[in-house]
Structure formats: structure tokens, C-alpha cells
Short mmCIF file of C-alpha atoms in Angstrom, two decimals:
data_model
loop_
_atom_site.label_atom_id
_atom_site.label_comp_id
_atom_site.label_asym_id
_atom_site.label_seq_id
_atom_site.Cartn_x
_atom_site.Cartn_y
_atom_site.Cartn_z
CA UNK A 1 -11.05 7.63 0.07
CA UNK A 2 -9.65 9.72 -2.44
CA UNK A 3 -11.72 12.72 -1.42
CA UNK A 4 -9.53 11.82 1.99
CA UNK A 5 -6.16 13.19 -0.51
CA UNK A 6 -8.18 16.27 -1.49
CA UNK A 7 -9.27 17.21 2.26
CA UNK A 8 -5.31 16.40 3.29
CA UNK A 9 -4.07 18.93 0.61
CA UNK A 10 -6.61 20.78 1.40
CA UNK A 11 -5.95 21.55 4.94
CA UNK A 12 -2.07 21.89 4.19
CA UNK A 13 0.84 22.00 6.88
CA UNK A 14 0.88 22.10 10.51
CA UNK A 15 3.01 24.81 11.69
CA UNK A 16 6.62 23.65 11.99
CA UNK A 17 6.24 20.56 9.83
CA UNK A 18 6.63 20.06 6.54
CA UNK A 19 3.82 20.32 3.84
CA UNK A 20 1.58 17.25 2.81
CA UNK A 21 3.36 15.18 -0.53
CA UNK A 22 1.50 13.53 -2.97
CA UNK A 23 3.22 11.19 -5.46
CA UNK A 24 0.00 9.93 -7.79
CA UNK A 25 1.94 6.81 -9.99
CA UNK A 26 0.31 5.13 -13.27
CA UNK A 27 1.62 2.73 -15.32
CA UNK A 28 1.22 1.59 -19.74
CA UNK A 29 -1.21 -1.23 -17.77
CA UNK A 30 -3.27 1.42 -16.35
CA UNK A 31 -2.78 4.90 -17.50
CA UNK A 32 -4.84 6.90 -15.70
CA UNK A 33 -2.37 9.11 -13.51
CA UNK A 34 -3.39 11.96 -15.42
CA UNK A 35 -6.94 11.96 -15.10
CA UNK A 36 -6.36 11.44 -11.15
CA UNK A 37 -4.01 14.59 -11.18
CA UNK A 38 -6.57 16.60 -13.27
CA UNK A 39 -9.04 15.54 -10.22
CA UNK A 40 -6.48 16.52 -7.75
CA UNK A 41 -6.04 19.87 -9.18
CA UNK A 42 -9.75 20.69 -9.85
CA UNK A 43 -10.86 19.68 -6.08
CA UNK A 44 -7.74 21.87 -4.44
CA UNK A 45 -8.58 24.77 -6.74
CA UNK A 46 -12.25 24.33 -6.06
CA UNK A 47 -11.21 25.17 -2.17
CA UNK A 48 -9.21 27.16 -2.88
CA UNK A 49 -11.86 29.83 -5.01
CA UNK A 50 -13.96 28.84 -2.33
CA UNK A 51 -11.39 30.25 0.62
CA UNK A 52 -11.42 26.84 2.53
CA UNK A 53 -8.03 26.24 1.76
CA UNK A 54 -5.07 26.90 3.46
CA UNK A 55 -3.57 27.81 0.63
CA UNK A 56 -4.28 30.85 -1.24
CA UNK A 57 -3.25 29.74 -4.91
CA UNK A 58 -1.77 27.01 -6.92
CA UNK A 59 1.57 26.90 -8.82
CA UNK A 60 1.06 24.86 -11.63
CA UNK A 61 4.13 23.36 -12.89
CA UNK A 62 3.45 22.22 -16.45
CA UNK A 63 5.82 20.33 -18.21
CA UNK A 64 3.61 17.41 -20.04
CA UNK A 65 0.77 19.86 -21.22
CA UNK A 66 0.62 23.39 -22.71
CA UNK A 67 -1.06 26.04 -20.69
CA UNK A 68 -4.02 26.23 -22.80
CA UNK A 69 -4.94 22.57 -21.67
CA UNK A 70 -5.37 23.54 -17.99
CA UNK A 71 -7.75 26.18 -18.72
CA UNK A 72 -9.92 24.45 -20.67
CA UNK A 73 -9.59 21.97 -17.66
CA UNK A 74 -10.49 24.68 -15.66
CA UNK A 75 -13.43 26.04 -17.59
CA UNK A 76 -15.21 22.45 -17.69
CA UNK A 77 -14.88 22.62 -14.25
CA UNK A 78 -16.99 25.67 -13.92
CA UNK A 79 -14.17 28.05 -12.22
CA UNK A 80 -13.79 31.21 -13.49
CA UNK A 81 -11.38 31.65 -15.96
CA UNK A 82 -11.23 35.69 -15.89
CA UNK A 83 -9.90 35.69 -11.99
CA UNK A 84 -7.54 32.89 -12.50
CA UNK A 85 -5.05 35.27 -12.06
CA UNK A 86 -5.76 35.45 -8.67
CA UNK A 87 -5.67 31.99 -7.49
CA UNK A 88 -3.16 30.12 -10.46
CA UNK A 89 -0.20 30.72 -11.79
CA UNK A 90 1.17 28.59 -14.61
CA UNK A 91 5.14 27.85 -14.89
CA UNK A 92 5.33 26.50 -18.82
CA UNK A 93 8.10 23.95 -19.30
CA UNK A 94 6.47 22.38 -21.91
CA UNK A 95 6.41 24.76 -24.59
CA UNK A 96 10.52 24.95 -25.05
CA UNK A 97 12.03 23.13 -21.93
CA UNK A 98 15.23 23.57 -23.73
CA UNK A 99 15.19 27.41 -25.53
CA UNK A 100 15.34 26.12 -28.71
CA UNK A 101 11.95 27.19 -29.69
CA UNK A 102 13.25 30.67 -28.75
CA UNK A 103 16.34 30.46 -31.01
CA UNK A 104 14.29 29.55 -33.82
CA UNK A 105 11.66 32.47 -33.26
CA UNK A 106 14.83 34.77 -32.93
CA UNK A 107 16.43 33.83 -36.22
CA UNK A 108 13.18 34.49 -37.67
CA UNK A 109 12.07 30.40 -38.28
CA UNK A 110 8.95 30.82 -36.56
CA UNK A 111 6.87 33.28 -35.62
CA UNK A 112 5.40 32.69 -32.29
CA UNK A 113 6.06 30.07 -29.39
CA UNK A 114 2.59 29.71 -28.32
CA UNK A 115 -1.17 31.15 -28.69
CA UNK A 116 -1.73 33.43 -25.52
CA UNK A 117 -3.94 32.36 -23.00
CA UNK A 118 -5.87 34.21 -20.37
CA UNK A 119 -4.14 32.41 -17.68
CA UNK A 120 -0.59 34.32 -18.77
CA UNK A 121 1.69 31.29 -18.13
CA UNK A 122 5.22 32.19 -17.14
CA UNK A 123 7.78 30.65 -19.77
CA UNK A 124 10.55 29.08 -18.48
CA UNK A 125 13.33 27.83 -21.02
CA UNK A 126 15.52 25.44 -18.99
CA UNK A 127 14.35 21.99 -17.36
CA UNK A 128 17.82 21.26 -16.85
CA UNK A 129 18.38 23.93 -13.83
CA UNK A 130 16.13 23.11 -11.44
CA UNK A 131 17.78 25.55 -8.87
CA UNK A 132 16.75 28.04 -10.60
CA UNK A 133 13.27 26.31 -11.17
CA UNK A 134 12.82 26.75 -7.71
CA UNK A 135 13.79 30.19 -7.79
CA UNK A 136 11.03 30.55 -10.11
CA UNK A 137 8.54 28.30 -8.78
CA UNK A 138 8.62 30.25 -5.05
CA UNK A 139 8.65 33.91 -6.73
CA UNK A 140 5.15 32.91 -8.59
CA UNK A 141 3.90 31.63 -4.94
CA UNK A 142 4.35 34.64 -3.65
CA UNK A 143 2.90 36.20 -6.19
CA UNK A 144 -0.05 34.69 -4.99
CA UNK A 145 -0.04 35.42 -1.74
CA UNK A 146 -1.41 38.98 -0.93
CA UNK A 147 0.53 39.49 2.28
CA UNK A 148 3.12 38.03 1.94
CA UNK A 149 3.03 35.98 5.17
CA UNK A 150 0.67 33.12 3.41
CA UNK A 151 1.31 29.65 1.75
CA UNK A 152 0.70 28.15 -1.67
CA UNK A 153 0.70 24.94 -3.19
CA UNK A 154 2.58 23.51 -5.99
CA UNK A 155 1.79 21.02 -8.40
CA UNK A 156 3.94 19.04 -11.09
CA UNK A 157 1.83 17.23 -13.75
CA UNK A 158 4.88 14.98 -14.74
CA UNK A 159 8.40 14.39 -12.76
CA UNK A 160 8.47 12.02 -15.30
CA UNK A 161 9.82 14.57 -17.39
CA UNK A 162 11.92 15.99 -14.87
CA UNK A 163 14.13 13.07 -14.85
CA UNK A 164 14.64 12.71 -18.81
CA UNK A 165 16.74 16.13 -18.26
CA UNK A 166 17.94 15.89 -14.61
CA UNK A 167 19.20 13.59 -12.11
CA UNK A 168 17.17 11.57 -9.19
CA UNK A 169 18.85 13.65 -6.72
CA UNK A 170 18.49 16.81 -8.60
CA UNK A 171 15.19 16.28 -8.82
CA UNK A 172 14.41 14.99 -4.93
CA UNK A 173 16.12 17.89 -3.94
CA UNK A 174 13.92 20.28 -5.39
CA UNK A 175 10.73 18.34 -4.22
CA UNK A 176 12.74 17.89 -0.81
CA UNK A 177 13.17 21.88 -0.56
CA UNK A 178 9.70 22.36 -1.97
CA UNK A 179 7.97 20.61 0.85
CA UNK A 180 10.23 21.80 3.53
CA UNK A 181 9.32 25.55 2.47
CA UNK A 182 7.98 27.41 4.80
CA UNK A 183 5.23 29.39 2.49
CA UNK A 184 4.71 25.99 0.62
CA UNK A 185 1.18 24.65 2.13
CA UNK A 186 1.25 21.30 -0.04
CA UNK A 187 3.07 19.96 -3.21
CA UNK A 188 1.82 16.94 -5.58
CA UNK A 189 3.46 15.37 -8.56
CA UNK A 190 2.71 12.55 -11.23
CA UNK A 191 5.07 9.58 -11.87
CA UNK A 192 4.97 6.88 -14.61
CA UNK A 193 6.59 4.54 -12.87
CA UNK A 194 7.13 1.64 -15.41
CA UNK A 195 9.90 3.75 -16.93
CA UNK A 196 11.89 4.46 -13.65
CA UNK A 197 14.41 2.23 -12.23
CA UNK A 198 13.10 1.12 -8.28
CA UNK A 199 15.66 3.61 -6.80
CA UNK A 200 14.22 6.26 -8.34
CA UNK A 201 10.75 5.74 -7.61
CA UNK A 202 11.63 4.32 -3.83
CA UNK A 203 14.04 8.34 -3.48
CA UNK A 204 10.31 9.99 -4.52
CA UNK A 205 7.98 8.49 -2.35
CA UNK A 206 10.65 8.32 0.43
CA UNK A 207 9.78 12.51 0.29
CA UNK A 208 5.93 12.04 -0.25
CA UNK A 209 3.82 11.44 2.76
CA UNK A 210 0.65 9.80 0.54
CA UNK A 211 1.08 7.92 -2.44
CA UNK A 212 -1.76 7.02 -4.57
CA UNK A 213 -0.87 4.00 -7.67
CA UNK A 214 -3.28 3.25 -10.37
CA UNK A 215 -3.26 -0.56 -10.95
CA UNK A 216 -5.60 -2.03 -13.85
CA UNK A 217 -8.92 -4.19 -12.45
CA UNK A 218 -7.69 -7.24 -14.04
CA UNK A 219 -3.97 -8.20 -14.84
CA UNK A 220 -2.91 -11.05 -17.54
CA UNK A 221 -1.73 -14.20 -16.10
CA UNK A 222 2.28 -15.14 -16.37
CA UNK A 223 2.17 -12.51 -19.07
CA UNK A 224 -0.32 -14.52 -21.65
CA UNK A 225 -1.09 -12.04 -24.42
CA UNK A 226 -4.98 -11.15 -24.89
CA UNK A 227 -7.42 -13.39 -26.98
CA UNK A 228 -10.97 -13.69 -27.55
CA UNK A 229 -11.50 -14.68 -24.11
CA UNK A 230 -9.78 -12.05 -21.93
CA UNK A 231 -10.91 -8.63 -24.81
CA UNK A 232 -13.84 -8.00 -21.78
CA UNK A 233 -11.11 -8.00 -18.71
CA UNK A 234 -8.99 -5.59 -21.55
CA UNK A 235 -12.22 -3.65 -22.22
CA UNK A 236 -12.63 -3.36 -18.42
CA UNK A 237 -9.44 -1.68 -17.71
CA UNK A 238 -10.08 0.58 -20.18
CA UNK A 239 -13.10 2.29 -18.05
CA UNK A 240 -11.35 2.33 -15.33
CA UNK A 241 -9.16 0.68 -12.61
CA UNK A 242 -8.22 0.57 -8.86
CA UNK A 243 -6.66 3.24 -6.61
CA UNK A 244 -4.60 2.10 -3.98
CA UNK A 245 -3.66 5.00 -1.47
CA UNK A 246 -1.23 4.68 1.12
CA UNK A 247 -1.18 7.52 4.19
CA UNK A 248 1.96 8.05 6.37
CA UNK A 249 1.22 9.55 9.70
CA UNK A 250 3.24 11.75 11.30
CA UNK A 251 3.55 9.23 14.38
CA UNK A 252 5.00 6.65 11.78
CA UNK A 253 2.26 4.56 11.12
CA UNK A 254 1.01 4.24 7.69
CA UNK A 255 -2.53 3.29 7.01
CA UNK A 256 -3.40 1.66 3.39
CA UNK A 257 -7.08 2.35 1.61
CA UNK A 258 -7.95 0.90 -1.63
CA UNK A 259 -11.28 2.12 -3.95
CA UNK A 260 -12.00 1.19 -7.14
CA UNK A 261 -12.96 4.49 -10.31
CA UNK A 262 -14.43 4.33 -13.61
CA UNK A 263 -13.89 7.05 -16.18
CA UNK A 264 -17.10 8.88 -17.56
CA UNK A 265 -17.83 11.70 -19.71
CA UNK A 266 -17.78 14.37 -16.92
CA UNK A 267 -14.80 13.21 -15.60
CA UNK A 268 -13.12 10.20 -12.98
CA UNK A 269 -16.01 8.43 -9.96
CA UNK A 270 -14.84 6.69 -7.34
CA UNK A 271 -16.55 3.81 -5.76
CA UNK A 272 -16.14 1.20 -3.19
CA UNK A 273 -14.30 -1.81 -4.22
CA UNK A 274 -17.48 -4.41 -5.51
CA UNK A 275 -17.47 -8.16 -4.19
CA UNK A 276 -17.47 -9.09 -7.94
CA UNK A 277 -14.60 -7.81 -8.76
CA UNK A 278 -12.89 -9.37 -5.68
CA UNK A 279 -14.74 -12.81 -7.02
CA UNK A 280 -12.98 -12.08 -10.85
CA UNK A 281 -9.50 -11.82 -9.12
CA UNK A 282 -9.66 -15.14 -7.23
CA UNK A 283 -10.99 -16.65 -10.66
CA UNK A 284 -7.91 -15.57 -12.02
CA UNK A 285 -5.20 -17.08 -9.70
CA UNK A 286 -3.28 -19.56 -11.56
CA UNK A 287 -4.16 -23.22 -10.50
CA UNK A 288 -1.88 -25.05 -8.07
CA UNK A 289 -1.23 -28.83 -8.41
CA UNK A 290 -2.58 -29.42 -4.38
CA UNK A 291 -6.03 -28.61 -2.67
CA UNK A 292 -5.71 -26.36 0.55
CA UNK A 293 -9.42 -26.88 1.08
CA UNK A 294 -10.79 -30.19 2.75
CA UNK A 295 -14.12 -31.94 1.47
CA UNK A 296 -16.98 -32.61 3.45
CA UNK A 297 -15.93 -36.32 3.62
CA UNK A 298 -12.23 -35.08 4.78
CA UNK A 299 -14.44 -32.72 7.58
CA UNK A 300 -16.37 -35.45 8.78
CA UNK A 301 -13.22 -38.05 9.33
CA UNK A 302 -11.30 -35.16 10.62
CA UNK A 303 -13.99 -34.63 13.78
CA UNK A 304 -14.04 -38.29 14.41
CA UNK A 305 -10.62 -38.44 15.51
CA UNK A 306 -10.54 -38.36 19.40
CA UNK A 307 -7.46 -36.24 20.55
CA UNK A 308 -5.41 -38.31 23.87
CA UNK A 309 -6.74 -35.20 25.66
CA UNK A 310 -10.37 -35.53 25.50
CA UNK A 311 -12.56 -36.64 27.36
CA UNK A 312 -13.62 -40.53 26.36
CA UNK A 313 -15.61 -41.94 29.52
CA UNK A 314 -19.08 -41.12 27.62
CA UNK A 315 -19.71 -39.28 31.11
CA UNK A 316 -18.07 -41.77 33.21
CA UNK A 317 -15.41 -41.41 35.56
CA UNK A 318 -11.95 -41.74 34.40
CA UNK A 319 -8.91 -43.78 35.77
CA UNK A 320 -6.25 -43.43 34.42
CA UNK A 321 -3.46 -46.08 34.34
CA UNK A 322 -0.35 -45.04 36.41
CA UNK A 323 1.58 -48.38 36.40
CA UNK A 324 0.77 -48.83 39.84
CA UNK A 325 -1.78 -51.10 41.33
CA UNK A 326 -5.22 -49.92 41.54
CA UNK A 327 -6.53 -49.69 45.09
CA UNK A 328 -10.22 -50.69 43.90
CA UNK A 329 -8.76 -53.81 42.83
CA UNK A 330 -8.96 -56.47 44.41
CA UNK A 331 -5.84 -58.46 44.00
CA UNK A 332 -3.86 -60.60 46.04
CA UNK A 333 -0.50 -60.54 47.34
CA UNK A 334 2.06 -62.27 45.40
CA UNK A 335 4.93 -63.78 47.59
CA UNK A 336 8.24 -64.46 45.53
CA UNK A 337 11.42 -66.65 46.36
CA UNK A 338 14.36 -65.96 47.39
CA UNK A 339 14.95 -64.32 43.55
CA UNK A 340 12.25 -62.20 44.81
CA UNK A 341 10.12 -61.09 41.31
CA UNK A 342 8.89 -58.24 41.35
CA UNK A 343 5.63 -58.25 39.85
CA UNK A 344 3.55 -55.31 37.93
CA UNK A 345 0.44 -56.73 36.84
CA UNK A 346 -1.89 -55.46 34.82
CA UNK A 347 -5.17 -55.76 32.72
CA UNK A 348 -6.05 -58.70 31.94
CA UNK A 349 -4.93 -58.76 27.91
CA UNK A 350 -2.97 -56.24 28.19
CA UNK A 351 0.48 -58.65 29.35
CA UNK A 352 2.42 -57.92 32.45
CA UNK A 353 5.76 -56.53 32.81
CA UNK A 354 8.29 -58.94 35.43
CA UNK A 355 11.29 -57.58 36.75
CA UNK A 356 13.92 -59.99 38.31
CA UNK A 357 17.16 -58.59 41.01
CA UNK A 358 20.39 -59.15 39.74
CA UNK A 359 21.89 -59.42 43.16
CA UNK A 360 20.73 -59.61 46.74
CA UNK A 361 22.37 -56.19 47.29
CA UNK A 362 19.91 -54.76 45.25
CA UNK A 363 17.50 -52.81 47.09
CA UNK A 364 13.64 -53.44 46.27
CA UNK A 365 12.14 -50.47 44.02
CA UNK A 366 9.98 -48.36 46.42
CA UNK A 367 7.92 -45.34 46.42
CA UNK A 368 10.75 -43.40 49.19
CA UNK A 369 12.90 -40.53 47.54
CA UNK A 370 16.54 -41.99 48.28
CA UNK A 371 17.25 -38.44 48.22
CA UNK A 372 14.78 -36.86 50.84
CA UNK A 373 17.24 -36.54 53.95
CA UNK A 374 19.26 -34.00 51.71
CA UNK A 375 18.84 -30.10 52.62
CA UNK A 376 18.92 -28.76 49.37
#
């Protein structure tokens, strides 16, 4: 399923729409958004190297890590380093986001900013103006793009960051025109989203079309802190967690996918979501004072009870009892006085309903519709 992401990035923007969003979200519970963006970013530049992209490079958008952490991502990966030129081009907000660094090396304070790196990142000194970020940001794309006419992706490893020096709307505009470019071929971004009010997060993936949250395995119940008892569940979460990914189609429809991953030494593995982890998360829902489930007992006196609408003859024909005589009884005629009872008799033990006239005016009750000579 999360291979699904990669292929979606992967085959970029139809033409006249906008470009495929990512927003990958982690939380302190579960703080694995990195490692998912590192995957991201390997499997898109893997295509990419490979020409099976529809983009033709990346713009890499640093503002959590340094330059020289991507290309020692990159060089675990296997890609090579020496054309990275050619396919990645790093925009460094991490290194002085503000320009102070720059003052300091100018008044003599410090000598450099930052080792060089063969992947030349681009410096860029203020987080604050992201117009001009974007400025910056589509000028490296086309770098990238040999003539001119192609499309490029972007990634952001944090917007996190973003938003400790900008506004939410600041910074949904810039995603907003990012996506909406028309060399842009896809865009994807990482959010910590347990330090971001709900508007904030629900403005960003308002603008993504797939969102993809890290959630731990196991959660603690009604916020009990960990003991002896739950150091496994903690230990658990530490290897890994759940992925839940959530498409929107461009009809509307939205389709939700959910895989579980566990970290190892080469990097993140995804697997199918295991029945005993489904059987550890009903173990852990807090116990309720009533039973919803019935006992074999309970089963058994529930399918003895005959319904009034089944069938009780034990294959015998059934009358049922209108109030009326039965005309395969044999009963006689009961004459009345001049009161004139009427009579409705019926089984035996069961009693027998009589009826007397108040008046001689009244007429007898009869089976005729007093009504049936009206044309209605």
C-alpha cells in the first residue's frame, strides 16, 4: 500500500490538474514520519535515475536536516552521488533560516557556515518570506529540467518548521501555488501534528490529495503511564507502528488503506496488518459494565421463542380465529327474546362475549356495508 504513494508520485499530474500532495503526519507516540519521508524520497529518486518518472528531478526543501544528511541518505541507497547534480537540487533552510549565521561569519565570529558537499545545496537565509521561497524553489526546478517544457517535484522534510516562522495561510499558500504549478509534477511534505492546533493541520491536508499518519501499534489506556506490564507494547512501538493512508480521487471519493512497518537496519518494511495484532487491540479495550454477547444458554432460550408469525400447526392446517362462527362447526341456532342477545360464542374455555340492544331501534350488527349504495 505504501508502494501505491510511491507509484502515485511517481506518475505525477494529469495534464490540466493539479499535481499529486502528500502530507506524511507522525506524532511524540509514534515518531516515525521521518523515516517514511526518507522512503518517499529514496523510491521517487530511484524512478527518477531510472527515467520512469514523470518528473525529471527533485527539489529538496531542507529545513530539519543539513544537506550532508541527504547524501549520505542517498549513498546508502546506492544512487550515485557524482550525478546528483542532475536529478537533485537541495534548497538549505536549515543551516541559517534566519541570516544570522551569515552575520556572524561576516564580522569574523566564525569561519564557515557549513562543510561543502557534493550535492552543492543552495543557501537560502530567510524562512520567513516564503514568496520569495517560491521564487527560489521554481528557479532550482527548472534548473532541472533540460528543456524547459518538463516538470519536477518538490519535497519539504518538515512544514513543521515552516509554521514556527510563518503563518498557516502563508504557508498553505505556498503549498497551494506549489501544487497548482504547472512544471510542478508532485509535491510532499512532513507534519508533526501533535504540535499543531486542528485548523492548521485540517488547512494542510485540505491541499493534499493522500495523507499518510503514523499511529503507534499499541496505545495506553485512559492515559495510564507504563509499568512492568505494558514495557513489551512500549518496546513494540519502538520497532515500528501502523500506516494509515487515505487516497482522494479526483471523482471525490476517498478510499482508506491501512498496513502495518517495522524499522530494520536497512531501512522501513511494510507488511500486511497481522490478525495478532488486531487480537492485542481488542485485548486492550477498556471493560464495559454490560455483556453485548449472549451465552449459549441465552441462544438456546432465544430460538425457543415462537414469533405470532410462525407457523405452529406442527404441519397441520391452520384456522385462525376471526370472531365469527366457524362454518365446520356444528352449532345450533340460538333464538333470543324480545331483548334479542346477541350471542358470539366461542371455544369452549375460552368465555363468550354477550352483547345486549339498548333499544328496539337499534339495528342488528350485520356483515352489509351501511355505506355500499354510496358512489364514491
Amino acid at each position: 500500500m505504501a508502494e501505491r504513494i510511491c507509484r502515485a508520485l511517481r506518475d505525477g499530474a494529469l495534464e490540466g490538474e493539479h499535481a499529486p500532495a502528500l502530507t506524511i503526519k507522525d506524532s511524540n507516540e509514534s515518531p516515525f514520519g521521518s523515516l517514511l519521508f526518507n522512503h518517499v524520497l529514496s523510491q521517487l529518486s530511484s524512478f527518477i535515475v531510472a527515467q520512469k518518472s514523470q518528473s525529471q528531478g527533485i527539489v529538496l526543501v531542507a529545513l530539519s536536516r543539513g544537506p550532508l544528511y541527504y547524501e549520505q541518505l542517498f549513498k546508502s541507497k546506492g544512487n550515485n552521488i557524482a550525478s546528483s547534480n542532475k536529478w537533485i537540487k537541495v534548497l538549505d533552510c536549515c543551516t541559517d533560516p534566519l541570516g544570522w549565521r551569515s552575520k556572524l561569519m561576516e564580522s569574523g565570529r566564525i569561519a564557515s557556515l557549513t562543510p561543502g558537499t557534493s550535492t552543492r545545496a543552495n543557501l537560502y537565509k530567510n524562512v520567513k518570506d516564503l514568496n520569495k521561497l517560491l521564487l527560489a524553489i521554481v528557479e532550482l526546478g527548472k534548473e532541472l529540467v533540460e528543456d524547459g517544457k518538463g516538470r519536477f517535484a518538490v519535497a519539504i522534510d518538515s512544514v513543521s518548521e515552516m509554521l514556527r516562522h510563518a503563518s498557516i495561510s502563508s504557508v498553505a499558500g505556498l503549498l497551494s501555488n506549489l501544487r497548482s504549478h504547472s512544471q510542478v509534477s508532485c509535491l510532499f511534505w512532513l507534519l508533526h501534528s501533535d504540535i499543531h492546533e486542528t485548523k492548521a493541520i485540517a488547512a494542510l491536508e485540505y491541499i493534499s490529495s493522500i495523507q499518510a499518519s503514523s499511529d503507534p501499534i499499541t496505545r495506553p489506556i485512559n492515559g495510564q503511564r507504563a509499568n512492568s506490564e505494558k514495557l513489551p507494547f512500549l518496546e513494540q512501538n519502538l520497532r515500528g507502528g501502523k500506516i494509515h493512508i487515505r487516497f482522494k480521487r479526483r471523482n471525490g471519493r476517498v478510499r482508506l488503506m491501512s498496513e502495518e512497518f517495522c524499522i530494520e537496519q536497512s531501512g522501513i518494511k511494510f507488511t500486511p496488518i497481522s490478525s495478532e495484532a488486531e487480537m492485542i487491540a481488542q485485548s486492550l479495550v477498556p471493560k464495559v459494565q454490560f455483556n453485548l454477547e449472549l451465552s449459549e444458554k441465552e441462544r438456546n432460550d432465544r430460538a425457543k421463542v415462537v414469533l405470532p408469525f410462525e407457523h405452529q400447526g406442527n404441519g397441520k392446517t391452520i384456522q385462525i380465529y376471526d370472531g365469527r362462527k366457524s362454518p365446520n362447526e356444528d352449532r345450533a341456532e340460538i333464538q333470543y327474546t324480545s331483548a334479542e342477545k346477541v350471542q358470539t360464542v366461542t371455544d369452549s374455555g375460552r368465555g363468550e362475549i354477550i352483547y345486549f340492544r339498548d333499544s328496539d331501534d337499534e339495528m342488528p350488527d350485520s356483515d352489509e356495508d351501511p355505506d355500499d349504495d354510496l358512489d364514491i
